[in-house]
Coordinates of C-alpha atoms in Angstrom, one line a residue:
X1 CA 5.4 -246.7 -31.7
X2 CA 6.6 -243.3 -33.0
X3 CA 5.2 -241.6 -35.9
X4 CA 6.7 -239.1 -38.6
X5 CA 10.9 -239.1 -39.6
X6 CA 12.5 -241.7 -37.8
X7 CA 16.0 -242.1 -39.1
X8 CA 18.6 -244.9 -38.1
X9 CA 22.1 -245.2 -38.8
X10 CA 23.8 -248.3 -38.5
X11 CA 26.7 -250.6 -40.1
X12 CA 26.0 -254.2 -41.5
X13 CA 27.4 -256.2 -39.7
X14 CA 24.6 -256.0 -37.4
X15 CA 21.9 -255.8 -39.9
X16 CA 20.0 -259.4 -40.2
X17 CA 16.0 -260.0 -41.7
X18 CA 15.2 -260.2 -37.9
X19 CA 16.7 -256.9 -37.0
X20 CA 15.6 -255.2 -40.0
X21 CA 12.1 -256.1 -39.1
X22 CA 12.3 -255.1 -35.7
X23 CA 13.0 -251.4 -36.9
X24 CA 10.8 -251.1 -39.5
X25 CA 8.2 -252.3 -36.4
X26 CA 8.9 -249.8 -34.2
X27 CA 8.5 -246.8 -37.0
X28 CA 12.2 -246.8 -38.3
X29 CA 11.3 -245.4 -41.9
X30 CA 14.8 -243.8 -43.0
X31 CA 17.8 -246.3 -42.6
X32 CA 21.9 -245.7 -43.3
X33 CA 24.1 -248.0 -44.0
X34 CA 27.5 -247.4 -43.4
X35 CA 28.9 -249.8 -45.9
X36 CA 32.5 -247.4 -46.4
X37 CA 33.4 -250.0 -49.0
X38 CA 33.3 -253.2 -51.0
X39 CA 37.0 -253.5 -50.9
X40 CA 38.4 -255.6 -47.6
X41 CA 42.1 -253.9 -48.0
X42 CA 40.0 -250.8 -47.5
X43 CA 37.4 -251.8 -44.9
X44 CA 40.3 -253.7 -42.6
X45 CA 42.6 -250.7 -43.0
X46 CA 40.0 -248.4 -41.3
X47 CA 39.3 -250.9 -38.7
X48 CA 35.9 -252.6 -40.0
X49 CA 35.7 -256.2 -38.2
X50 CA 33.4 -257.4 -41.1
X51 CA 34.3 -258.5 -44.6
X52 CA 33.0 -257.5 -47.9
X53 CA 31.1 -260.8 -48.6
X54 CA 28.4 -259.6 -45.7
X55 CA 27.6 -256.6 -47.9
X56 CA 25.4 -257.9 -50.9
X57 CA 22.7 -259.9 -49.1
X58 CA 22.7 -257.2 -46.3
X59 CA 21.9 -254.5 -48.8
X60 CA 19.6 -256.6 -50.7
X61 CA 17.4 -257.3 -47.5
X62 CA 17.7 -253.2 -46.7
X63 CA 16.4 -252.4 -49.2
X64 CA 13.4 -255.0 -49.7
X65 CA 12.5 -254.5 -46.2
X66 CA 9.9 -251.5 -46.9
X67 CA 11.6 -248.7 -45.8
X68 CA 10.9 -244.8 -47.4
X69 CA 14.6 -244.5 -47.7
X70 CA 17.9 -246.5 -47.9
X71 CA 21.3 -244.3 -47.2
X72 CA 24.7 -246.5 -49.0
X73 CA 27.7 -244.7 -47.1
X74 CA 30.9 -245.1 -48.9
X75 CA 34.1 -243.7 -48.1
X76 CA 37.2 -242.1 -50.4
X77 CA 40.6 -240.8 -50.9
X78 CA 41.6 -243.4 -48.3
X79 CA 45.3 -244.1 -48.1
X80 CA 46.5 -245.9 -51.2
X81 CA 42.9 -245.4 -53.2
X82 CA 43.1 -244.7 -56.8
X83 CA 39.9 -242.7 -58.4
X84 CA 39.1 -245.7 -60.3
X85 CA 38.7 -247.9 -56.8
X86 CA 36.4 -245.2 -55.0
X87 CA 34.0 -245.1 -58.5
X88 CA 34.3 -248.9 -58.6
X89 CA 32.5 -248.7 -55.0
X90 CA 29.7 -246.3 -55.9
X91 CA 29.3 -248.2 -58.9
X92 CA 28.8 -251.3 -57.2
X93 CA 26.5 -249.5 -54.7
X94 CA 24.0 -248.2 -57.4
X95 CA 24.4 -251.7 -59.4
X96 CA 22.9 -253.2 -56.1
X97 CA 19.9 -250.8 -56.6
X98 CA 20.9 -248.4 -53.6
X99 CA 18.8 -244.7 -54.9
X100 CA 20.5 -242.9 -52.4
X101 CA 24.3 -242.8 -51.9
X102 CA 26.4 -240.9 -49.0
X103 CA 30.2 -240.3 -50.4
X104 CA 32.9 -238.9 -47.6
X105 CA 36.2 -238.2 -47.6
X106 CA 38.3 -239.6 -45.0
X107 CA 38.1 -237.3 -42.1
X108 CA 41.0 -236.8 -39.2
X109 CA 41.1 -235.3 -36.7
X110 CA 43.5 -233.1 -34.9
X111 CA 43.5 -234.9 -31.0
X112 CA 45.1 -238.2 -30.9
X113 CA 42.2 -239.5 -28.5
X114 CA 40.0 -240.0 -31.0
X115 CA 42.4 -241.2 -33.3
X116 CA 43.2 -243.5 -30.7
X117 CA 39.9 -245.3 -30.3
X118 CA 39.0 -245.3 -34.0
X119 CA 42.3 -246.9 -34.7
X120 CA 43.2 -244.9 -36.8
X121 CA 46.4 -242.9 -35.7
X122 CA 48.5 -244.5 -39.0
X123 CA 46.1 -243.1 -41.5
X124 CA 46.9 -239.7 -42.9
X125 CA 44.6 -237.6 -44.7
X126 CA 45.2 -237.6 -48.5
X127 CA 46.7 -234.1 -50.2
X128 CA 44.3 -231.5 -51.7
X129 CA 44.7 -232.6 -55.2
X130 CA 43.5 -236.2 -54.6
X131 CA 40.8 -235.0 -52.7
X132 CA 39.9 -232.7 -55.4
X133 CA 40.2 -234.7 -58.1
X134 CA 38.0 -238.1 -56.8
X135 CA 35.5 -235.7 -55.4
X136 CA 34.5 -234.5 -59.0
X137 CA 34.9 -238.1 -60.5
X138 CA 32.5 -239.0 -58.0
X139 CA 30.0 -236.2 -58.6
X140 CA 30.3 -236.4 -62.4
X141 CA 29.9 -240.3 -61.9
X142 CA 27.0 -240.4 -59.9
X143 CA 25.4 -237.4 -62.3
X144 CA 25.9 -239.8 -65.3
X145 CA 24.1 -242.3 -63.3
X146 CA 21.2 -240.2 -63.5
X147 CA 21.3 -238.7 -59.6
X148 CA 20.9 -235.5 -58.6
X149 CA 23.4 -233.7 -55.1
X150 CA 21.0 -233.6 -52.3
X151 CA 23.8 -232.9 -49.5
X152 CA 27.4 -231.9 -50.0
X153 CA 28.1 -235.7 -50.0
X154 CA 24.9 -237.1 -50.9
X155 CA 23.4 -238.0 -54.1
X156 CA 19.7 -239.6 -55.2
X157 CA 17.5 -240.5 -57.5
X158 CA 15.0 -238.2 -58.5
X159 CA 11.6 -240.1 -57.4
X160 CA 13.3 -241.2 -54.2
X161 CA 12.4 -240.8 -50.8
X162 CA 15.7 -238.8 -48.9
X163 CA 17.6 -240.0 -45.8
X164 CA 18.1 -237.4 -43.6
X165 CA 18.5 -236.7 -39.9
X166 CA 20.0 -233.9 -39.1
X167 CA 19.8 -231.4 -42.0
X168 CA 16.1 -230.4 -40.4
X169 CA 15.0 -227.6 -38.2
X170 CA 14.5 -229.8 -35.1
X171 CA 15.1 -233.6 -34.4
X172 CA 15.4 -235.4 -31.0
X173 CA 18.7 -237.9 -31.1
X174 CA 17.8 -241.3 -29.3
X175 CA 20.6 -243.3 -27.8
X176 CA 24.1 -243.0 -26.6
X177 CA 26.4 -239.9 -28.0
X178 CA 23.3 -239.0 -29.9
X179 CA 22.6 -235.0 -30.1
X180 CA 19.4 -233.1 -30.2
X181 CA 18.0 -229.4 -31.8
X182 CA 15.2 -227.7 -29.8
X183 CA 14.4 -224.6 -30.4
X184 CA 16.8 -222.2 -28.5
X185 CA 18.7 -225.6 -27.5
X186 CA 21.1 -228.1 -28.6
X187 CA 22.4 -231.2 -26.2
X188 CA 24.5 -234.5 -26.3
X189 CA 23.4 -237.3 -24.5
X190 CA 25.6 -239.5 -22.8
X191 CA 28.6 -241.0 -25.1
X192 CA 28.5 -244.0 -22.5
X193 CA 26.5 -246.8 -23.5
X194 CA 26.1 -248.5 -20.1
X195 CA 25.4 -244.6 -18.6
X196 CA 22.8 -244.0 -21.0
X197 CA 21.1 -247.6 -20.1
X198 CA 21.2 -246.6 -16.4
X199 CA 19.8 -243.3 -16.7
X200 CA 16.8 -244.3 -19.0
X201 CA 16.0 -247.1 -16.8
X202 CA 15.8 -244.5 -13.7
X203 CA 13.6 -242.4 -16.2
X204 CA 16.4 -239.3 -16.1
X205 CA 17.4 -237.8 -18.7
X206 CA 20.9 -239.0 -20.6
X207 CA 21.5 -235.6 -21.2
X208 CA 25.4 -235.3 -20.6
X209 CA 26.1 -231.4 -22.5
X210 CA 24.1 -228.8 -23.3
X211 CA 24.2 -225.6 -24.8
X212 CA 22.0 -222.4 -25.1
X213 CA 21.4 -221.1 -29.1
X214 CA 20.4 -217.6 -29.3
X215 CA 18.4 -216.4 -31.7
X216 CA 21.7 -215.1 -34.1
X217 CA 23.5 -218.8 -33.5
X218 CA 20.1 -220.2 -34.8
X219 CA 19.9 -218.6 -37.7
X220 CA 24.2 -219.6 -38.7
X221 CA 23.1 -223.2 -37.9
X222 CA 20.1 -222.8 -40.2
X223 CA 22.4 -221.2 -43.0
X224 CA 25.5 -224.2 -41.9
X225 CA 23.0 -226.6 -42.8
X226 CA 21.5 -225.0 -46.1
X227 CA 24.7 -225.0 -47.3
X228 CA 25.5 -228.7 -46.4
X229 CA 22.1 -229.3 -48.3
X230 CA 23.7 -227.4 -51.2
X231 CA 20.6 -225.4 -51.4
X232 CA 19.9 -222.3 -49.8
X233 CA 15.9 -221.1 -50.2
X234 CA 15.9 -217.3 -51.1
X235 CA 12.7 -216.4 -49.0
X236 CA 14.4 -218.3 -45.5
X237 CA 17.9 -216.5 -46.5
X238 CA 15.6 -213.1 -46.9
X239 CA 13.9 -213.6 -43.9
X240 CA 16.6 -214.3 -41.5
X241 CA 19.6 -211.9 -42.8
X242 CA 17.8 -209.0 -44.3
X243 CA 19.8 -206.6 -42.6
X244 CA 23.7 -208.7 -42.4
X245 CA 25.0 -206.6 -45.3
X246 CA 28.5 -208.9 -45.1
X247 CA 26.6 -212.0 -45.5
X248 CA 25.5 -210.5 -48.6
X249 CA 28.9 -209.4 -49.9
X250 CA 30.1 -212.9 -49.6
X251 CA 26.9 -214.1 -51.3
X252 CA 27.7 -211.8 -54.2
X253 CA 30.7 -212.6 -54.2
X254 CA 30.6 -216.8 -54.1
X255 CA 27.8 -215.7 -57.3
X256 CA 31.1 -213.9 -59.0
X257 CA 33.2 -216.9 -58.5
X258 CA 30.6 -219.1 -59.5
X259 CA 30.6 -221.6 -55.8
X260 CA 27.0 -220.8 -56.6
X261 CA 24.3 -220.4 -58.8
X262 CA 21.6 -218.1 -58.6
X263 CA 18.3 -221.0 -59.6
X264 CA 15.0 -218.7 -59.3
X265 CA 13.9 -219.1 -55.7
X266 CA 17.0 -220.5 -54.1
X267 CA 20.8 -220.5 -54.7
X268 CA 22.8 -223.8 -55.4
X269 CA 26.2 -225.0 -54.6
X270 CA 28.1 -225.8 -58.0
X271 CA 30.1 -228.9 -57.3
X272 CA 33.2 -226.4 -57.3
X273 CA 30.9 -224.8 -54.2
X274 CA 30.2 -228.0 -52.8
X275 CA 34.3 -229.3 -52.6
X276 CA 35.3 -226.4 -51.0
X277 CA 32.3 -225.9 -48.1
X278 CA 33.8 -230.0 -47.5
X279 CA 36.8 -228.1 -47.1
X280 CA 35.8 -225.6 -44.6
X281 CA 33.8 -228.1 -42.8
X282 CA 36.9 -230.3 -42.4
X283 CA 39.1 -227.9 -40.8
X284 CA 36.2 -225.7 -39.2
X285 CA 33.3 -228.1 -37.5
X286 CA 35.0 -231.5 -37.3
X287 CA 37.5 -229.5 -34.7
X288 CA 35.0 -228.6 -32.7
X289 CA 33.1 -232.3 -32.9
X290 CA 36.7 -234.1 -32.0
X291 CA 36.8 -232.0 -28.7
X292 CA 33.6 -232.8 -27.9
X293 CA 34.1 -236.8 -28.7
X294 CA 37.5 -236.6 -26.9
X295 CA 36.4 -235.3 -23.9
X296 CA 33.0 -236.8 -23.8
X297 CA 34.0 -240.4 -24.5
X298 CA 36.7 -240.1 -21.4
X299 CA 34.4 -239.1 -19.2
X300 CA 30.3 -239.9 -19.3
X301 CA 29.4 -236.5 -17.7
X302 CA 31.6 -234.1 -18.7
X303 CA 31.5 -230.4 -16.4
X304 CA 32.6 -228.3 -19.7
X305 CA 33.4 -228.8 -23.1
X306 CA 35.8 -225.5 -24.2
X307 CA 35.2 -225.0 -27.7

């Protein structure tokens, strides 16, 4: 049994009482649901095989089942979406009794493979304005619901427990395609499933990538992900970039056009901050994670990844 964070993320069609059990047995204490949403136009245009009807009682059982946290992941802007559909979906997540609720944009990406296997290569992504204008809907909804941003696309209840399982110093990812942070090290294992079974059961590593982090890549990842938390400590910032004078110019600067706020001990994304670091992460890091899914799910043990 493993003790301390142990976060799983999962879609419900596979969640039963039995299963549900069986994690919270084995230590599971932070769970994600990736409901996406309570529509079936919606969930069949993305390709979800299972049907809005599942998605009440599975939710129900979630979140009776004991666990510290409970992550609803709901998706917008998707093709043909009006603002009033995607605030119908978080309002039906949060009338369920969900405290914490995971809101993304549709993502695309730029190499057809992945497109490919997700089914996806019909969807375009919605323009800027739609994007922009259900992204604060969302956050003013969810704020008149009484939760607070924890994440550029996450929002909870103040008493509650949050999911999260990457926005930490150092985690270890279990199972196929999963990726790890050591310090000085980050790795993917496998993204085959019958590759990573084989290798475990011959007690070898899945480890299919990896890559060195020095010490200045280290402390960009730590700043990426402070940012993604929408909260950047000013004693960890102080620390790390004391002498990165142009780090500081564009922190003064995102202060002058108000992407942040300046709240005592740490500075804070405005929701105008938060949109546009969505926007950078769009076109910036889910590059780099298609060519990394592309190559990695054609071949198990990829040589080299060029990023």
């Amino acid at each position: 049994r493993l003790k301390g964070i142990l976060a799983v993320e999962t879609t419900p069609d596979v969640l039963d009482h039995e299963y549900l059990c069986k994690l919270r047995a084995r230590g599971v204490n932070l769970l994600s649901i990736g409901v996406q949403s309570f529509d079936d136009l919606y969930l069949k245009l993305i390709g979800r095989k299972y049907r809005a009807s599942i998605l009440r009682p599975v939710i129900s059982s979630a979140l009776s089942a004991g666990f510290d946290a409970v992550n609803l992941v709901l998706m917008f802007a998707l093709p043909g979406q009006t603002t009033d559909e995607a605030l119908a979906d978080l309002d039906t997540a949060l009338d369920l009794g969900a405290e914490q609720v995971t809101v993304y944009p549709l993502f695309t990406f730029p190499y057809a493979a992945v497109g490919k296997h997700l089914k996806l290569q019909q969807v375009a992504f919605p323009k800027l304005g739609t994007r922009r204008q259900m992204y604060k809907a969302i956050h003013n909804d969810a704020i008149a619901h009484g939760l607070n941003r924890v994440s550029v696309w996450g929002f909870k209840k103040n008493d509650a427990d949050r999911f999260s399982s990457v926005t930490r110093n150092h985690y270890i990812g279990i199972g196929a395609g999963a990726g790890t942070h050591l310090q000085g090290l980050f790795y993917f294992n496998t993204f085959s499933v019958a590759e990573y079974i084989r290798s475990c059961s011959e007690n070898v590593l899945p480890v299919a990538l990896q890559m060195s982090m020095s010490s200045e890549v280290e402390r960009f990842f730590w700043l990426y992900w402070r940012l993604y938390d929408t909260c950047i400590p000013k004693d960890g910032f102080a620390q790390l970039f004391a002498t990165d004078m142009r780090l500081k110019m564009l922190l003064s600067l995102a202060l002058r056009l108000h992407l942040l706020t300046d709240h005592g001990n740490s500075y804070v994304l405005t929701e105008r901050g938060s949109f546009w670091i969505h926007l950078l992460q769009n076109y910036y890091i889910l590059n780099y994670i298609d060519k990394v899914w592309t190559t990695s799910m054609r071949d198990p043990w990829p040589a080299r990844v060029e990023l």
